[in-house]
């Protein structure tokens, strides 16, 4: 029986980072992945469309990773292993149906000027908001980088109290609960400014009318201005290979085709994992699982070893809206309509949307089970950053549609598509993709003739690629407030420890939620490698570093 200090289930970014950090600390580590390739949502493919085109099948953009504590700690080693990031000074733009545009750059001055172009005064409003945000950025980013259900979470609260006072803390907390709609309409006069930032809230798993979406919009806007939109040259596969290399070079294993079917528990303590074929991989110090609560408390623990109220809560865990991906290989760069064509082609992420109300309407339609009439099209252009992704003179379009019903499709808000029994058949998938591509074709004038190949992934296809993406929810569970922050994954089991000793829960379903920031893998690795309490107390004595 193979035995390791730690066994990880799943090989997404959180597991790989956690495993790499433990391996660097001298732990023997095994990562078990049921798919044939490691990486989870990082899935780079050179055979998705045509030879010479390198597609990110799922996750594409790495600002959360390059801005993370994990990257700060691993950067030198990742550099040595050939992980090279390219970035831009023009991370995002929005293309509106009337042909107008709005852009967001990495410069405060340029953003002010751009916002003033649409409504004088909006630039100054953004400067005020950004400066106010930065004055407490350590608290805001701290919420997302701290184990909230712990002493560290309490310390963050105390720090906020000392700095802001009782009323200030109340105000700060209240402001984090506001909606994106309230924040953008209260801050900006122009619809373009609102439509520039509101679509970003979709990338946090929320909609613009949900609690905390105003805070998340500000976090993203600040992160875009500070960090741009980096991607790894050659695709995320390079990062996956480098992190896996850290594990294996330290003597650990990254095993693919290894489906964990049961966590083995004895005397209230996790002892290892049983694989589908019956093989047992033993863990002497930790079992760390990057799965949904549904899988953890259902399949992997079989409803035993934890209090019934936890298993019951896990059964009630909610999944969010579903997603569709459209991948296009183009024969030529895109010709965007209008005067800003060149700038739009330089922008890695362009949102095509009527604006704030357009996003709100599409989210609402999806939440009522309908295909939206006018979805927000996230048009990704990776070649604008990394020319190695396509042959010379050619182009890739990576389309993300984040406003689709969770579960069965009940109908079409536009009244055009027959949604049948509501399951994602090939016909439904392609018909909906036709609507999106036709709309995109009204914005990119050469789209139709330049398209060499198109591949569409429905929510069902996305779930088939990664079991954690239940129903095509790419964020590992609804990010509504009652399932987020302190309450993620479950109010009955907050944080990353579990009721079973030595069993840790990480991944998108846990705090700080989805994205490539690797926050949960990092937090658990730090907790596991924390020096014992007497050492920490000794280290505080005068004269000790
Ligand atoms: C289409 C799409 C686009 C996205 N775009 C971005 C983006 O551009 N930028 C960004 O920051 N975020 C993006 N995200 C979100 C981000 O990619 C995810 O939140 C994040 O990668 C999740 O990482 P994770 O550590 O939770 O594990 P995951 O990436 O979900 O990986 C979990 C792994 O565990 C494996 N597994 C599950 N159960 C078992 C088992 N029993 N035994 C063995 N293996 C198991 C799965 O096969 C999977 O490989 C995107 C997600 C998707 C799906």
XYZ file of C-alpha atoms and ligand atoms in Angstrom:
598
model
C 0.000 0.000 0.000
C 1.449 3.387 -1.031
C 1.754 5.762 1.919
C 2.307 9.517 1.846
C 2.256 12.331 4.381
C -0.577 13.959 2.442
C -2.966 12.714 -0.198
C -4.845 15.240 -2.338
C -8.042 14.367 -4.197
C -8.336 16.339 -7.448
C -5.578 18.182 -9.291
C -7.055 21.661 -9.787
C -5.086 24.802 -9.012
C -5.801 24.600 -5.274
C -4.551 21.033 -4.957
C -1.490 21.622 -7.104
C -0.484 24.725 -5.167
C -1.186 23.063 -1.810
C 0.743 19.951 -2.844
C 3.669 21.984 -4.205
C 3.939 24.012 -0.988
C 3.849 20.877 1.168
C 6.407 19.167 -1.081
C 8.718 22.154 -0.690
C 8.334 21.806 3.071
C 9.553 18.241 2.927
C 6.219 16.407 2.958
C 5.716 13.378 0.761
C 2.642 14.106 -1.309
C 0.351 12.257 -3.699
C -2.203 14.015 -5.928
C -5.008 11.821 -7.267
C -6.857 12.933 -10.404
C -9.701 10.995 -11.996
C -9.199 12.594 -15.432
C -6.391 11.600 -17.773
C -4.736 15.025 -17.424
C -4.028 17.054 -14.282
C -5.116 20.693 -13.933
C -8.901 20.599 -13.431
C -10.313 23.758 -14.993
C -6.900 24.581 -16.440
C -7.097 22.576 -19.611
C -5.008 23.643 -22.565
C -5.654 21.833 -25.831
C -3.794 21.793 -29.129
C -6.322 19.525 -30.833
C -9.620 21.210 -30.007
C -10.021 22.911 -33.388
C -7.199 22.833 -35.943
C -3.441 22.187 -35.964
C -1.461 25.185 -34.727
C -4.233 26.570 -32.503
C -3.754 26.332 -28.731
C -7.022 26.788 -26.834
C -7.796 27.191 -23.162
C -10.811 24.891 -23.144
C -12.016 26.255 -19.778
C -10.169 28.833 -17.619
C -8.032 31.279 -19.516
C -7.080 34.426 -17.576
C -4.611 34.394 -14.682
C -4.825 37.758 -12.840
C -6.058 35.997 -9.709
C -3.076 33.661 -9.799
C -0.389 36.265 -10.477
C -1.920 38.456 -7.750
C -2.011 35.587 -5.239
C 0.055 34.822 -2.166
C 0.806 31.442 -3.757
C 2.407 33.042 -6.801
C 4.418 35.435 -4.627
C 5.852 32.427 -2.819
C 6.377 30.137 -5.806
C 7.293 32.682 -8.487
C 11.054 32.086 -8.513
C 10.639 28.357 -8.844
C 7.923 28.701 -11.481
C 10.174 31.089 -13.425
C 12.960 28.517 -13.325
C 10.540 25.920 -14.603
C 9.692 28.100 -17.599
C 6.360 29.651 -16.552
C 6.372 33.033 -18.255
C 3.501 35.497 -17.992
C 2.620 38.102 -20.598
C 0.418 41.029 -19.739
C -1.323 44.061 -21.215
C -2.029 47.672 -20.329
C -5.551 47.291 -21.790
C -7.232 44.420 -19.938
C -10.904 45.052 -20.665
C -13.434 46.805 -22.836
C -17.142 46.787 -23.558
C -18.755 46.950 -26.988
C -22.328 48.261 -26.913
C -25.008 47.505 -29.542
C -24.906 51.100 -30.865
C -21.199 50.660 -31.647
C -19.980 52.748 -28.721
C -17.182 51.415 -26.551
C -15.607 51.865 -23.144
C -12.187 50.676 -22.046
C -10.430 49.913 -18.800
C -6.645 50.159 -18.610
C -3.914 49.657 -16.026
C -3.506 53.430 -15.558
C -5.593 55.466 -13.114
C -5.114 58.609 -15.210
C -6.139 56.909 -18.441
C -9.163 55.337 -16.799
C -10.224 58.723 -15.472
C -9.874 60.264 -18.926
C -11.793 57.380 -20.526
C -14.646 57.632 -18.023
C -14.762 61.414 -18.452
C -15.061 60.877 -22.221
C -18.527 59.438 -21.545
C -19.603 61.734 -18.714
C -17.457 64.527 -17.301
C -17.004 63.907 -13.603
C -17.035 60.101 -13.841
C -13.234 60.113 -13.971
C -12.977 61.990 -10.689
C -15.617 59.677 -9.217
C -13.504 56.642 -10.113
C -10.363 58.258 -8.664
C -12.183 58.912 -5.384
C -13.540 55.364 -5.285
C -10.225 53.799 -6.164
C -8.323 55.816 -3.562
C -10.923 55.028 -0.908
C -10.732 51.358 -1.848
C -6.935 51.351 -1.679
C -6.931 52.981 1.761
C -8.443 49.740 3.068
C -7.230 47.373 0.354
C -5.481 45.194 2.942
C -8.871 44.641 4.596
C -10.741 44.037 1.333
C -8.174 41.680 -0.138
C -7.701 40.294 3.391
C -11.304 39.105 3.435
C -10.495 36.999 0.390
C -7.061 35.855 1.555
C -7.715 34.926 5.178
C -9.138 31.832 6.832
C -12.159 33.758 8.098
C -13.386 31.025 10.463
C -10.249 31.104 12.591
C -8.072 33.242 14.845
C -6.695 34.891 11.708
C -10.222 35.908 10.728
C -10.749 37.387 14.193
C -7.440 39.252 13.935
C -8.539 40.736 10.617
C -11.764 41.899 12.292
C -9.798 43.423 15.196
C -7.459 45.208 12.791
C -10.455 46.666 10.963
C -12.004 47.740 14.294
C -8.780 49.430 15.474
C -8.441 51.309 12.196
C -12.032 52.228 11.447
C -13.656 52.395 14.873
C -17.064 50.999 15.730
C -19.114 53.114 13.329
C -16.482 52.988 10.615
C -16.446 49.203 10.777
C -20.215 49.116 10.554
C -20.077 51.373 7.477
C -17.300 49.333 5.872
C -19.159 46.070 6.438
C -22.376 47.586 5.129
C -20.637 48.781 1.998
C -19.330 45.281 1.275
C -22.940 44.072 1.160
C -24.135 46.507 -1.489
C -25.119 45.457 -4.996
C -23.209 46.189 -8.170
C -26.231 48.110 -9.453
C -26.251 50.396 -6.429
C -22.514 50.906 -6.582
C -22.195 51.659 -10.319
C -25.297 53.827 -10.515
C -24.303 55.682 -7.358
C -20.797 56.278 -8.683
C -21.040 56.843 -12.432
C -23.364 58.997 -14.523
C -22.722 57.312 -17.875
C -24.274 54.045 -18.985
C -20.933 53.224 -20.636
C -19.044 53.314 -17.324
C -21.730 51.149 -15.730
C -21.676 48.749 -18.685
C -17.890 48.605 -18.554
C -17.732 47.294 -14.995
C -21.070 45.528 -14.404
C -20.303 42.497 -16.646
C -17.287 41.727 -14.480
C -19.583 40.741 -11.668
C -20.498 37.640 -13.675
C -16.898 36.502 -13.257
C -17.453 36.303 -9.511
C -20.449 34.005 -9.919
C -22.896 36.762 -8.958
C -25.362 38.981 -10.793
C -25.491 42.774 -10.559
C -28.497 42.799 -8.233
C -27.126 40.380 -5.632
C -25.746 41.287 -2.212
C -21.938 41.792 -2.171
C -21.784 42.217 -5.956
C -20.910 45.914 -5.504
C -17.928 44.995 -3.343
C -16.821 42.295 -5.793
C -17.069 44.746 -8.712
C -14.779 47.145 -6.871
C -12.322 44.365 -6.045
C -12.203 43.344 -9.713
C -11.925 46.907 -11.016
C -9.026 47.595 -8.654
C -7.407 44.261 -9.539
C -7.692 44.976 -13.290
C -6.124 48.397 -12.916
C -3.360 47.088 -10.667
C -2.719 43.749 -12.358
C -3.949 43.782 -15.965
C -4.871 40.465 -17.577
C -1.850 38.137 -17.524
C -1.762 34.765 -19.248
C 1.012 32.179 -19.300
C 2.838 31.937 -22.616
C 1.751 28.711 -24.289
C -1.253 28.231 -22.009
C -2.111 27.207 -18.460
C -0.709 23.738 -19.141
C 2.729 25.265 -18.470
C 1.693 26.275 -14.960
C 0.154 22.855 -14.310
C 3.309 21.080 -15.495
C 5.523 23.310 -13.347
C 3.464 22.815 -10.188
C 3.253 19.061 -10.798
C 7.016 19.071 -11.375
C 7.612 20.612 -7.951
C 5.654 17.732 -6.419
C 7.265 14.923 -8.412
C 10.827 16.280 -8.189
C 10.424 16.183 -4.414
C 9.553 12.481 -4.664
C 5.771 12.880 -4.708
C 3.288 11.592 -7.260
C 0.639 13.138 -9.481
C -1.492 10.194 -10.562
C -4.063 10.581 -13.315
C -6.866 8.157 -14.088
C -7.188 7.746 -10.307
C -10.781 8.209 -9.170
C -11.090 8.508 -5.392
C -14.280 6.773 -4.296
C -13.983 6.759 -0.506
C -12.128 8.554 2.255
C -11.012 6.037 4.835
C -11.691 7.118 8.398
C -10.673 5.303 11.576
C -11.325 6.594 15.095
C -12.506 9.936 13.732
C -9.332 10.484 11.738
C -8.784 10.407 7.944
C -6.294 7.679 7.099
C -6.284 7.638 3.324
C -8.290 7.217 0.162
C -9.690 4.180 -1.630
C -9.635 4.351 -5.412
C -12.225 3.032 -7.820
C -10.344 -0.241 -8.404
C -10.016 -0.903 -4.665
C -6.428 0.292 -4.232
C -5.775 2.249 -1.044
C -3.459 5.253 -0.856
C -2.676 5.940 2.781
C -2.051 9.343 4.339
C -0.228 9.728 7.659
C -0.803 13.458 8.181
C -3.565 14.830 5.937
C -6.172 14.015 3.325
C -7.002 17.158 1.350
C -9.987 17.001 -0.981
C -10.850 19.470 -3.731
C -14.401 18.403 -4.497
C -17.898 19.774 -4.000
C -19.599 19.373 -0.604
C -22.074 17.103 -2.368
C -19.307 14.702 -3.325
C -17.356 15.035 -0.067
C -20.211 14.360 2.321
C -22.083 12.072 -0.070
C -19.913 9.778 -2.143
C -16.556 10.151 -0.362
C -17.742 9.945 3.251
C -20.952 8.088 2.505
C -22.922 10.227 4.929
C -20.981 8.856 7.915
C -18.256 10.141 10.264
C -19.705 13.664 10.454
C -22.729 15.051 12.318
C -26.013 14.513 10.472
C -26.655 18.259 10.299
C -23.473 18.627 8.180
C -24.447 15.852 5.750
C -27.952 17.309 5.542
C -26.582 20.781 4.814
C -24.289 19.357 2.124
C -27.317 17.782 0.445
C -28.896 21.255 0.331
C -25.765 22.924 -1.149
C -26.915 24.941 -4.158
C -25.285 25.173 -7.559
C -25.342 28.392 -9.511
C -26.099 29.373 -13.076
C -24.650 27.239 -15.847
C -22.121 28.244 -18.494
C -21.388 27.644 -22.167
C -18.048 27.972 -23.978
C -17.650 28.675 -27.688
C -14.217 28.276 -29.258
C -13.470 29.714 -32.675
C -10.347 29.333 -34.795
C -10.148 32.274 -37.199
C -8.226 32.710 -40.418
C -7.532 36.385 -39.664
C -7.584 38.872 -36.773
C -11.023 40.276 -35.971
C -12.281 43.433 -37.626
C -14.365 45.061 -34.914
C -16.997 47.492 -36.118
C -16.428 51.203 -35.650
C -13.734 53.707 -34.848
C -12.233 51.739 -31.936
C -11.566 48.599 -33.996
C -7.836 48.479 -33.265
C -8.217 49.034 -29.545
C -10.895 46.356 -29.328
C -8.618 43.878 -31.097
C -5.879 44.605 -28.546
C -8.181 43.917 -25.619
C -7.989 40.367 -24.211
C -11.503 40.492 -22.724
C -14.299 42.413 -24.478
C -17.837 42.236 -23.106
C -20.528 42.570 -25.736
C -23.633 43.733 -23.891
C -26.269 46.461 -23.791
C -24.845 47.383 -20.365
C -25.899 47.128 -16.725
C -29.572 46.496 -17.459
C -28.616 44.036 -20.182
C -26.541 41.984 -17.742
C -29.260 42.217 -15.115
C -31.957 41.101 -17.548
C -29.928 38.164 -18.880
C -29.086 36.989 -15.350
C -32.727 37.233 -14.349
C -33.864 35.284 -17.408
C -31.302 32.559 -16.730
C -32.332 32.370 -13.093
C -35.927 31.869 -14.231
C -34.786 28.921 -16.358
C -34.743 30.721 -19.723
C -32.151 31.099 -22.437
C -31.473 34.845 -22.329
C -32.608 36.865 -25.309
C -29.452 38.997 -25.229
C -26.765 37.276 -23.173
C -23.588 39.019 -22.085
C -20.944 37.761 -24.496
C -17.506 37.503 -22.903
C -15.292 37.653 -25.958
C -11.786 36.525 -25.066
C -8.898 37.164 -27.447
C -5.868 35.320 -26.086
C -3.780 35.908 -29.217
C -3.851 39.649 -28.424
C -1.542 38.738 -25.529
C 0.166 35.547 -26.575
C 0.742 35.189 -30.336
C 2.036 31.627 -29.806
C -1.573 30.462 -29.403
C -2.310 30.589 -33.165
C -0.396 30.331 -36.452
C 0.933 33.627 -37.823
C -1.857 35.977 -38.891
C -4.583 33.792 -37.401
C -6.719 34.284 -34.314
C -8.646 32.606 -31.539
C -11.926 33.677 -30.012
C -12.771 32.243 -26.561
C -16.397 32.959 -25.763
C -17.887 32.561 -22.318
C -21.635 32.736 -21.634
C -22.308 32.859 -17.930
C -26.050 33.387 -17.969
C -27.633 29.991 -18.496
C -30.181 28.194 -16.338
C -29.019 25.900 -13.567
C -30.726 22.625 -14.372
C -33.392 22.114 -16.996
C -33.936 24.844 -19.580
C -37.575 25.894 -19.355
C -37.764 28.012 -22.474
C -36.282 30.794 -24.560
C -36.728 34.400 -23.475
C -36.568 35.432 -27.130
C -39.281 32.920 -28.053
C -37.204 31.618 -30.966
C -35.601 28.351 -29.850
C -37.567 25.197 -29.090
C -35.885 24.014 -25.894
C -37.560 20.586 -26.028
C -37.463 18.741 -22.720
C -34.850 21.199 -21.439
C -31.836 18.914 -21.619
C -28.705 20.064 -23.424
C -28.975 18.140 -26.685
C -26.511 18.822 -29.481
C -29.270 20.620 -31.389
C -30.091 22.965 -28.491
C -26.410 23.676 -27.861
C -25.675 24.540 -31.498
C -28.853 26.573 -32.002
C -28.108 28.720 -28.959
C -24.485 29.105 -30.084
C -25.771 30.243 -33.519
C -27.649 33.100 -31.824
C -24.527 34.181 -29.950
C -22.224 33.929 -32.955
C -24.699 35.912 -35.085
C -24.707 38.693 -32.463
C -20.934 38.610 -32.241
C -20.851 38.758 -36.038
C -22.689 42.085 -35.874
C -19.783 43.400 -33.774
C -16.891 41.649 -35.559
C -17.603 42.215 -39.221
C -15.339 39.481 -40.640
C -16.326 36.825 -38.095
C -18.387 34.682 -40.434
C -15.898 34.454 -43.313
C -12.844 34.200 -41.043
C -14.171 31.295 -38.971
C -12.304 28.091 -39.809
C -13.741 25.930 -37.047
C -16.148 26.223 -34.141
C -16.432 24.026 -31.055
C -19.224 24.575 -28.534
C -19.376 23.174 -25.006
C -22.789 23.095 -23.359
C -23.211 23.052 -19.565
C -23.507 19.259 -19.817
C -20.253 19.038 -21.798
C -18.522 21.227 -19.225
C -19.657 19.015 -16.345
C -18.433 15.970 -18.277
C -14.947 17.525 -18.339
C -14.842 18.146 -14.563
C -17.287 16.579 -12.089
C -16.879 19.555 -9.772
C -18.721 21.757 -12.283
C -22.144 20.400 -11.375
C -24.772 21.206 -14.005
C -22.195 23.383 -15.785
C -21.816 25.747 -12.809
C -18.209 26.787 -13.374
C -17.865 28.245 -9.885
C -18.349 25.089 -7.788
C -21.589 26.245 -6.169
C -23.725 29.346 -5.925
C -21.766 32.333 -4.620
C -24.840 33.956 -3.050
C -23.979 35.498 0.305
C -25.443 32.667 2.400
C -23.000 30.289 0.673
C -20.015 32.583 0.440
C -17.267 34.045 2.654
C -17.810 32.848 6.256
C -20.596 30.566 5.047
C -18.605 28.737 2.343
C -18.862 25.853 1.850
C -21.522 25.406 4.546
C -22.565 27.384 7.571
C -22.520 23.998 9.348
C -18.890 23.351 8.307
C -17.194 26.706 7.674
C -13.539 27.072 6.740
C -11.351 24.241 5.518
C -11.125 21.908 8.493
C -13.833 19.257 8.765
C -15.428 17.260 11.541
C -13.000 14.444 10.652
C -9.475 14.911 12.010
C -6.799 15.400 9.341
C -9.424 15.803 6.595
C -9.318 19.166 4.836
C -11.714 20.581 2.272
C -10.381 22.918 -0.440
C -11.343 24.048 -3.957
C -13.819 26.435 -5.535
C -16.649 25.275 -3.266
C -14.715 26.556 -0.240
C -13.549 30.034 0.824
C -12.353 32.186 -0.951
C -14.357 30.532 -3.695
C -13.732 30.047 -7.389
C -10.971 31.397 -9.594
C -7.323 30.657 -10.150
C -6.162 32.446 -6.982
C -5.364 29.098 -5.297
C -6.486 30.647 -2.000
C -7.852 27.527 -0.318
C -4.917 25.299 -1.288
C -2.544 27.964 -0.014
C -4.376 28.491 3.297
C -4.498 24.767 4.077
C -0.837 24.211 3.158
C 0.107 27.094 5.471
C -2.020 25.687 8.270
C -0.463 22.238 7.881
C 3.098 23.542 7.882
C 2.595 26.052 10.700
C 5.214 25.519 13.414
C 3.742 24.029 16.603
C 2.492 26.569 19.168
C 5.543 26.422 21.534
C 7.828 27.233 18.579
C 5.619 30.149 17.581
C 5.618 31.508 21.131
C 9.404 31.092 21.396
C 9.832 32.933 18.101
C 8.090 35.940 19.663
C 10.636 36.258 22.493
C 12.879 39.334 22.265
C 16.028 38.687 20.288
C 14.436 35.946 18.158
C 13.534 36.604 14.558
C -15.126 27.502 -18.403
C -14.393 28.098 -17.233
C -13.733 29.296 -17.376
C -13.086 29.874 -16.289
N -12.346 30.994 -16.493
C -11.562 31.434 -15.472
C -10.560 32.416 -15.729
O -10.335 32.805 -16.872
N -9.849 32.874 -14.666
C -10.055 32.411 -13.389
O -9.394 32.875 -12.450
N -10.968 31.438 -13.147
C -11.691 30.926 -14.160
N -12.571 29.914 -13.937
C -12.760 29.417 -12.565
C -11.555 28.594 -12.119
O -10.968 27.966 -13.199
C -11.967 27.549 -11.090
O -12.707 28.144 -10.048
C -10.744 26.883 -10.479
O -9.838 26.474 -11.467
C -11.180 25.706 -9.637
O -10.037 25.096 -9.101
P -10.156 23.953 -8.024
O -8.855 23.925 -7.305
O -11.396 24.108 -7.242
O -10.265 22.585 -8.824
P -10.844 22.199 -10.237
O -10.153 22.960 -11.291
O -12.322 22.202 -10.215
O -10.319 20.711 -10.359
C -10.837 19.694 -9.546
C -10.295 18.385 -10.083
O -10.690 17.357 -9.178
C -10.948 16.193 -9.931
N -11.785 15.334 -9.096
C -13.018 15.574 -8.620
N -13.464 14.532 -7.907
C -12.458 13.607 -7.918
C -12.310 12.314 -7.343
N -13.270 11.745 -6.615
N -11.141 11.642 -7.548
C -10.135 12.192 -8.281
N -10.241 13.401 -8.861
C -11.382 14.114 -8.669
C -11.656 16.718 -11.159
O -11.573 15.786 -12.211
C -10.859 18.010 -11.438
O -9.801 17.762 -12.329
C -13.163 29.272 -15.013
C -13.814 28.038 -14.867
C -14.386 27.438 -15.975
C -15.001 26.070 -15.829
